[in-house]
């Protein structure tokens, strides 16, 4: 049983310059500083900047976890925009992935929607947006709502970092009642 489902982000891109924003595919070509590109480039195993993306995997796995556990609350990429999105006043990853999550539930299920809490652009703050800050946001929401069973979905390559950072946050007294459950996207699918 889980009360809150948190689908971690892995970046968003557009397939073309004026296209809709979408989660990153399984593989993505990044910029020379390993940052996400705003417009998708076809994956190429010979490109040294072709890395694991996985935003779409997390979304699809999150839908499956929701169907099985039916949590009360769902958050997707629950945190501020990365600098590549802020620099062009793009939507937050949370806005994009939450909308796609809701669309997939409507397509696949005929049940009431969970409460989907979105981290909008208006919540922007100084500092980095990363796994550490997003886990803090998720755990603060859980404590605020007194929903202690938290399911966290991410891809396999991202799971070690997620586990280490979650362990650090869970040592804090305000989060000691939280019981996380971790789901590897590839294993769910």
mmCIF file of C-alpha atoms in Angstrom:
data_model
loop_
_atom_site.group_PDB
_atom_site.id
_atom_site.type_symbol
_atom_site.label_atom_id
_atom_site.label_comp_id
_atom_site.label_asym_id
_atom_site.label_seq_id
_atom_site.Cartn_x
_atom_site.Cartn_y
_atom_site.Cartn_z
ATOM 1 C CA UNK A 1 0.000 0.000 0.000
ATOM 2 C CA UNK A 2 1.213 3.508 -0.750
ATOM 3 C CA UNK A 3 -0.386 6.878 -0.018
ATOM 4 C CA UNK A 4 1.734 9.076 -2.285
ATOM 5 C CA UNK A 5 3.221 8.056 -5.609
ATOM 6 C CA UNK A 6 6.254 10.089 -6.675
ATOM 7 C CA UNK A 7 7.400 9.648 -10.259
ATOM 8 C CA UNK A 8 10.903 11.069 -10.487
ATOM 9 C CA UNK A 9 11.833 13.146 -13.498
ATOM 10 C CA UNK A 10 14.572 12.513 -16.028
ATOM 11 C CA UNK A 11 14.188 15.608 -18.168
ATOM 12 C CA UNK A 12 11.865 16.846 -20.898
ATOM 13 C CA UNK A 13 12.509 17.745 -24.513
ATOM 14 C CA UNK A 14 10.620 18.651 -27.653
ATOM 15 C CA UNK A 15 10.852 16.346 -30.697
ATOM 16 C CA UNK A 16 11.065 19.477 -32.873
ATOM 17 C CA UNK A 17 11.514 23.218 -32.246
ATOM 18 C CA UNK A 18 7.789 24.118 -31.913
ATOM 19 C CA UNK A 19 6.492 20.698 -30.791
ATOM 20 C CA UNK A 20 4.939 19.825 -27.427
ATOM 21 C CA UNK A 21 7.234 19.002 -24.530
ATOM 22 C CA UNK A 22 7.682 15.274 -23.799
ATOM 23 C CA UNK A 23 9.687 13.219 -21.277
ATOM 24 C CA UNK A 24 13.115 12.061 -22.420
ATOM 25 C CA UNK A 25 13.266 8.736 -24.231
ATOM 26 C CA UNK A 26 15.268 5.711 -23.009
ATOM 27 C CA UNK A 27 18.389 7.185 -24.582
ATOM 28 C CA UNK A 28 19.022 10.860 -25.140
ATOM 29 C CA UNK A 29 21.800 12.867 -26.680
ATOM 30 C CA UNK A 30 22.883 15.574 -24.258
ATOM 31 C CA UNK A 31 24.896 18.751 -24.682
ATOM 32 C CA UNK A 32 28.667 18.830 -24.275
ATOM 33 C CA UNK A 33 28.220 19.510 -20.550
ATOM 34 C CA UNK A 34 25.910 16.443 -20.232
ATOM 35 C CA UNK A 35 22.876 18.722 -19.840
ATOM 36 C CA UNK A 36 19.521 18.031 -21.481
ATOM 37 C CA UNK A 37 18.942 19.581 -24.895
ATOM 38 C CA UNK A 38 15.643 21.388 -25.440
ATOM 39 C CA UNK A 39 15.107 19.765 -28.851
ATOM 40 C CA UNK A 40 15.496 15.993 -29.139
ATOM 41 C CA UNK A 41 18.385 14.582 -31.171
ATOM 42 C CA UNK A 42 18.157 10.988 -32.404
ATOM 43 C CA UNK A 43 20.066 8.600 -30.130
ATOM 44 C CA UNK A 44 23.423 7.467 -31.457
ATOM 45 C CA UNK A 45 25.532 4.883 -29.639
ATOM 46 C CA UNK A 46 28.669 6.352 -31.229
ATOM 47 C CA UNK A 47 28.001 9.780 -29.664
ATOM 48 C CA UNK A 48 29.843 10.132 -26.347
ATOM 49 C CA UNK A 49 26.990 12.380 -25.125
ATOM 50 C CA UNK A 50 24.320 9.710 -25.711
ATOM 51 C CA UNK A 51 23.192 8.884 -22.177
ATOM 52 C CA UNK A 52 20.341 7.134 -20.397
ATOM 53 C CA UNK A 53 17.268 9.388 -20.382
ATOM 54 C CA UNK A 54 14.312 7.495 -19.022
ATOM 55 C CA UNK A 55 11.651 10.123 -18.379
ATOM 56 C CA UNK A 56 9.161 8.225 -20.500
ATOM 57 C CA UNK A 57 9.993 4.940 -18.749
ATOM 58 C CA UNK A 58 9.312 6.542 -15.375
ATOM 59 C CA UNK A 59 5.973 7.894 -16.609
ATOM 60 C CA UNK A 60 4.832 4.522 -17.998
ATOM 61 C CA UNK A 61 5.997 2.665 -14.881
ATOM 62 C CA UNK A 62 4.266 5.253 -12.691
ATOM 63 C CA UNK A 63 0.962 4.560 -14.442
ATOM 64 C CA UNK A 64 1.377 0.831 -13.755
ATOM 65 C CA UNK A 65 2.262 1.413 -10.092
ATOM 66 C CA UNK A 66 -0.789 3.688 -9.764
ATOM 67 C CA UNK A 67 -3.073 1.028 -11.298
ATOM 68 C CA UNK A 68 -1.847 -1.544 -8.762
ATOM 69 C CA UNK A 69 -1.720 0.571 -5.569
ATOM 70 C CA UNK A 70 -4.184 3.456 -6.157
ATOM 71 C CA UNK A 71 -2.472 6.064 -3.941
ATOM 72 C CA UNK A 72 -4.403 9.166 -2.865
ATOM 73 C CA UNK A 73 -1.795 11.608 -4.192
ATOM 74 C CA UNK A 74 0.518 11.575 -7.211
ATOM 75 C CA UNK A 75 3.444 13.915 -7.902
ATOM 76 C CA UNK A 76 5.589 13.880 -11.027
ATOM 77 C CA UNK A 77 9.082 15.412 -11.207
ATOM 78 C CA UNK A 78 8.125 17.306 -8.058
ATOM 79 C CA UNK A 79 10.493 20.230 -8.052
ATOM 80 C CA UNK A 80 11.737 23.353 -9.703
ATOM 81 C CA UNK A 81 12.737 23.646 -13.347
ATOM 82 C CA UNK A 82 16.291 22.885 -14.356
ATOM 83 C CA UNK A 83 18.300 25.790 -15.723
ATOM 84 C CA UNK A 84 17.881 24.653 -19.336
ATOM 85 C CA UNK A 85 14.111 25.133 -18.886
ATOM 86 C CA UNK A 86 14.315 28.339 -16.843
ATOM 87 C CA UNK A 87 16.573 29.956 -19.455
ATOM 88 C CA UNK A 88 13.842 29.726 -22.108
ATOM 89 C CA UNK A 89 10.830 30.128 -19.781
ATOM 90 C CA UNK A 90 9.678 26.585 -20.554
ATOM 91 C CA UNK A 91 7.139 24.708 -18.428
ATOM 92 C CA UNK A 92 8.272 22.699 -15.449
ATOM 93 C CA UNK A 93 8.872 18.998 -15.958
ATOM 94 C CA UNK A 94 6.227 18.478 -13.284
ATOM 95 C CA UNK A 95 3.646 20.322 -15.391
ATOM 96 C CA UNK A 96 4.404 18.285 -18.521
ATOM 97 C CA UNK A 97 4.644 14.845 -16.913
ATOM 98 C CA UNK A 98 1.618 15.386 -14.629
ATOM 99 C CA UNK A 99 -0.541 16.255 -17.639
ATOM 100 C CA UNK A 100 0.660 13.180 -19.539
ATOM 101 C CA UNK A 101 0.089 11.002 -16.469
ATOM 102 C CA UNK A 102 -3.510 12.233 -16.181
ATOM 103 C CA UNK A 103 -4.078 11.635 -19.915
ATOM 104 C CA UNK A 104 -2.809 8.064 -19.642
ATOM 105 C CA UNK A 105 -5.077 7.371 -16.654
ATOM 106 C CA UNK A 106 -8.106 8.674 -18.552
ATOM 107 C CA UNK A 107 -7.190 6.474 -21.532
ATOM 108 C CA UNK A 108 -6.591 3.328 -19.475
ATOM 109 C CA UNK A 109 -8.851 3.533 -16.435
ATOM 110 C CA UNK A 110 -12.407 4.366 -15.635
ATOM 111 C CA UNK A 111 -11.816 5.308 -12.004
ATOM 112 C CA UNK A 112 -11.664 8.598 -10.124
ATOM 113 C CA UNK A 113 -8.427 10.502 -10.598
ATOM 114 C CA UNK A 114 -6.026 10.817 -7.689
ATOM 115 C CA UNK A 115 -5.050 14.234 -6.427
ATOM 116 C CA UNK A 116 -2.213 15.206 -8.770
ATOM 117 C CA UNK A 117 -0.081 17.947 -7.237
ATOM 118 C CA UNK A 118 1.964 19.881 -9.781
ATOM 119 C CA UNK A 119 5.105 21.923 -9.159
ATOM 120 C CA UNK A 120 4.367 24.909 -11.396
ATOM 121 C CA UNK A 121 6.685 27.596 -12.719
ATOM 122 C CA UNK A 122 5.379 30.048 -10.117
ATOM 123 C CA UNK A 123 7.074 27.991 -7.377
ATOM 124 C CA UNK A 124 10.508 28.630 -8.849
ATOM 125 C CA UNK A 125 13.274 29.241 -6.331
ATOM 126 C CA UNK A 126 17.006 29.802 -6.281
ATOM 127 C CA UNK A 127 19.378 26.884 -6.218
ATOM 128 C CA UNK A 128 19.721 23.667 -8.126
ATOM 129 C CA UNK A 129 16.859 21.414 -9.140
ATOM 130 C CA UNK A 130 18.028 17.850 -8.739
ATOM 131 C CA UNK A 131 17.202 14.505 -7.162
ATOM 132 C CA UNK A 132 18.165 15.778 -3.708
ATOM 133 C CA UNK A 133 15.808 18.765 -3.826
ATOM 134 C CA UNK A 134 12.969 16.775 -5.380
ATOM 135 C CA UNK A 135 13.164 14.087 -2.682
ATOM 136 C CA UNK A 136 13.070 16.811 -0.038
ATOM 137 C CA UNK A 137 9.947 18.260 -1.688
ATOM 138 C CA UNK A 138 8.300 14.825 -1.798
ATOM 139 C CA UNK A 139 9.075 14.075 1.860
ATOM 140 C CA UNK A 140 7.926 17.537 2.991
ATOM 141 C CA UNK A 141 4.628 17.007 1.166
ATOM 142 C CA UNK A 142 4.216 13.578 2.780
ATOM 143 C CA UNK A 143 4.862 15.003 6.252
ATOM 144 C CA UNK A 144 2.563 17.975 5.646
ATOM 145 C CA UNK A 145 -0.293 15.702 4.515
ATOM 146 C CA UNK A 146 0.549 12.994 7.073
ATOM 147 C CA UNK A 147 0.663 10.433 4.271
ATOM 148 C CA UNK A 148 3.529 8.259 5.404
ATOM 149 C CA UNK A 149 3.717 5.511 2.775
ATOM 150 C CA UNK A 150 5.559 6.952 -0.223
ATOM 151 C CA UNK A 151 6.200 5.069 -3.466
ATOM 152 C CA UNK A 152 9.086 6.381 -5.569
ATOM 153 C CA UNK A 153 9.553 5.410 -9.223
ATOM 154 C CA UNK A 154 12.781 5.865 -11.179
ATOM 155 C CA UNK A 155 14.947 4.052 -13.705
ATOM 156 C CA UNK A 156 17.531 1.486 -12.674
ATOM 157 C CA UNK A 157 20.591 3.627 -13.377
ATOM 158 C CA UNK A 158 19.142 6.407 -11.182
ATOM 159 C CA UNK A 159 18.110 4.158 -8.280
ATOM 160 C CA UNK A 160 21.435 4.051 -6.356
ATOM 161 C CA UNK A 161 21.580 7.863 -6.190
ATOM 162 C CA UNK A 162 17.910 7.985 -5.223
ATOM 163 C CA UNK A 163 18.364 5.452 -2.406
ATOM 164 C CA UNK A 164 21.403 7.212 -0.927
ATOM 165 C CA UNK A 165 19.744 10.632 -0.991
ATOM 166 C CA UNK A 166 16.463 9.286 0.405
ATOM 167 C CA UNK A 167 18.363 7.621 3.276
ATOM 168 C CA UNK A 168 19.954 10.946 4.150
ATOM 169 C CA UNK A 169 16.628 12.794 4.189
ATOM 170 C CA UNK A 170 14.909 10.073 6.209
ATOM 171 C CA UNK A 171 17.352 10.512 9.115
ATOM 172 C CA UNK A 172 15.755 13.899 9.846
ATOM 173 C CA UNK A 173 13.217 13.881 12.693
ATOM 174 C CA UNK A 174 10.468 15.514 10.599
ATOM 175 C CA UNK A 175 10.622 12.602 8.133
ATOM 176 C CA UNK A 176 11.065 9.672 10.549
ATOM 177 C CA UNK A 177 7.496 8.405 10.070
ATOM 178 C CA UNK A 178 7.871 8.117 6.296
ATOM 179 C CA UNK A 179 8.082 4.586 4.906
ATOM 180 C CA UNK A 180 9.344 4.677 1.329
ATOM 181 C CA UNK A 181 8.933 1.938 -1.232
ATOM 182 C CA UNK A 182 11.097 2.104 -4.344
ATOM 183 C CA UNK A 183 10.080 0.920 -7.812
ATOM 184 C CA UNK A 184 12.570 0.432 -10.646
ATOM 185 C CA UNK A 185 10.827 1.443 -13.861
ATOM 186 C CA UNK A 186 12.322 -1.324 -15.987
ATOM 187 C CA UNK A 187 11.243 -3.978 -13.441
ATOM 188 C CA UNK A 188 7.691 -2.589 -13.254
ATOM 189 C CA UNK A 189 7.321 -2.670 -17.027
#
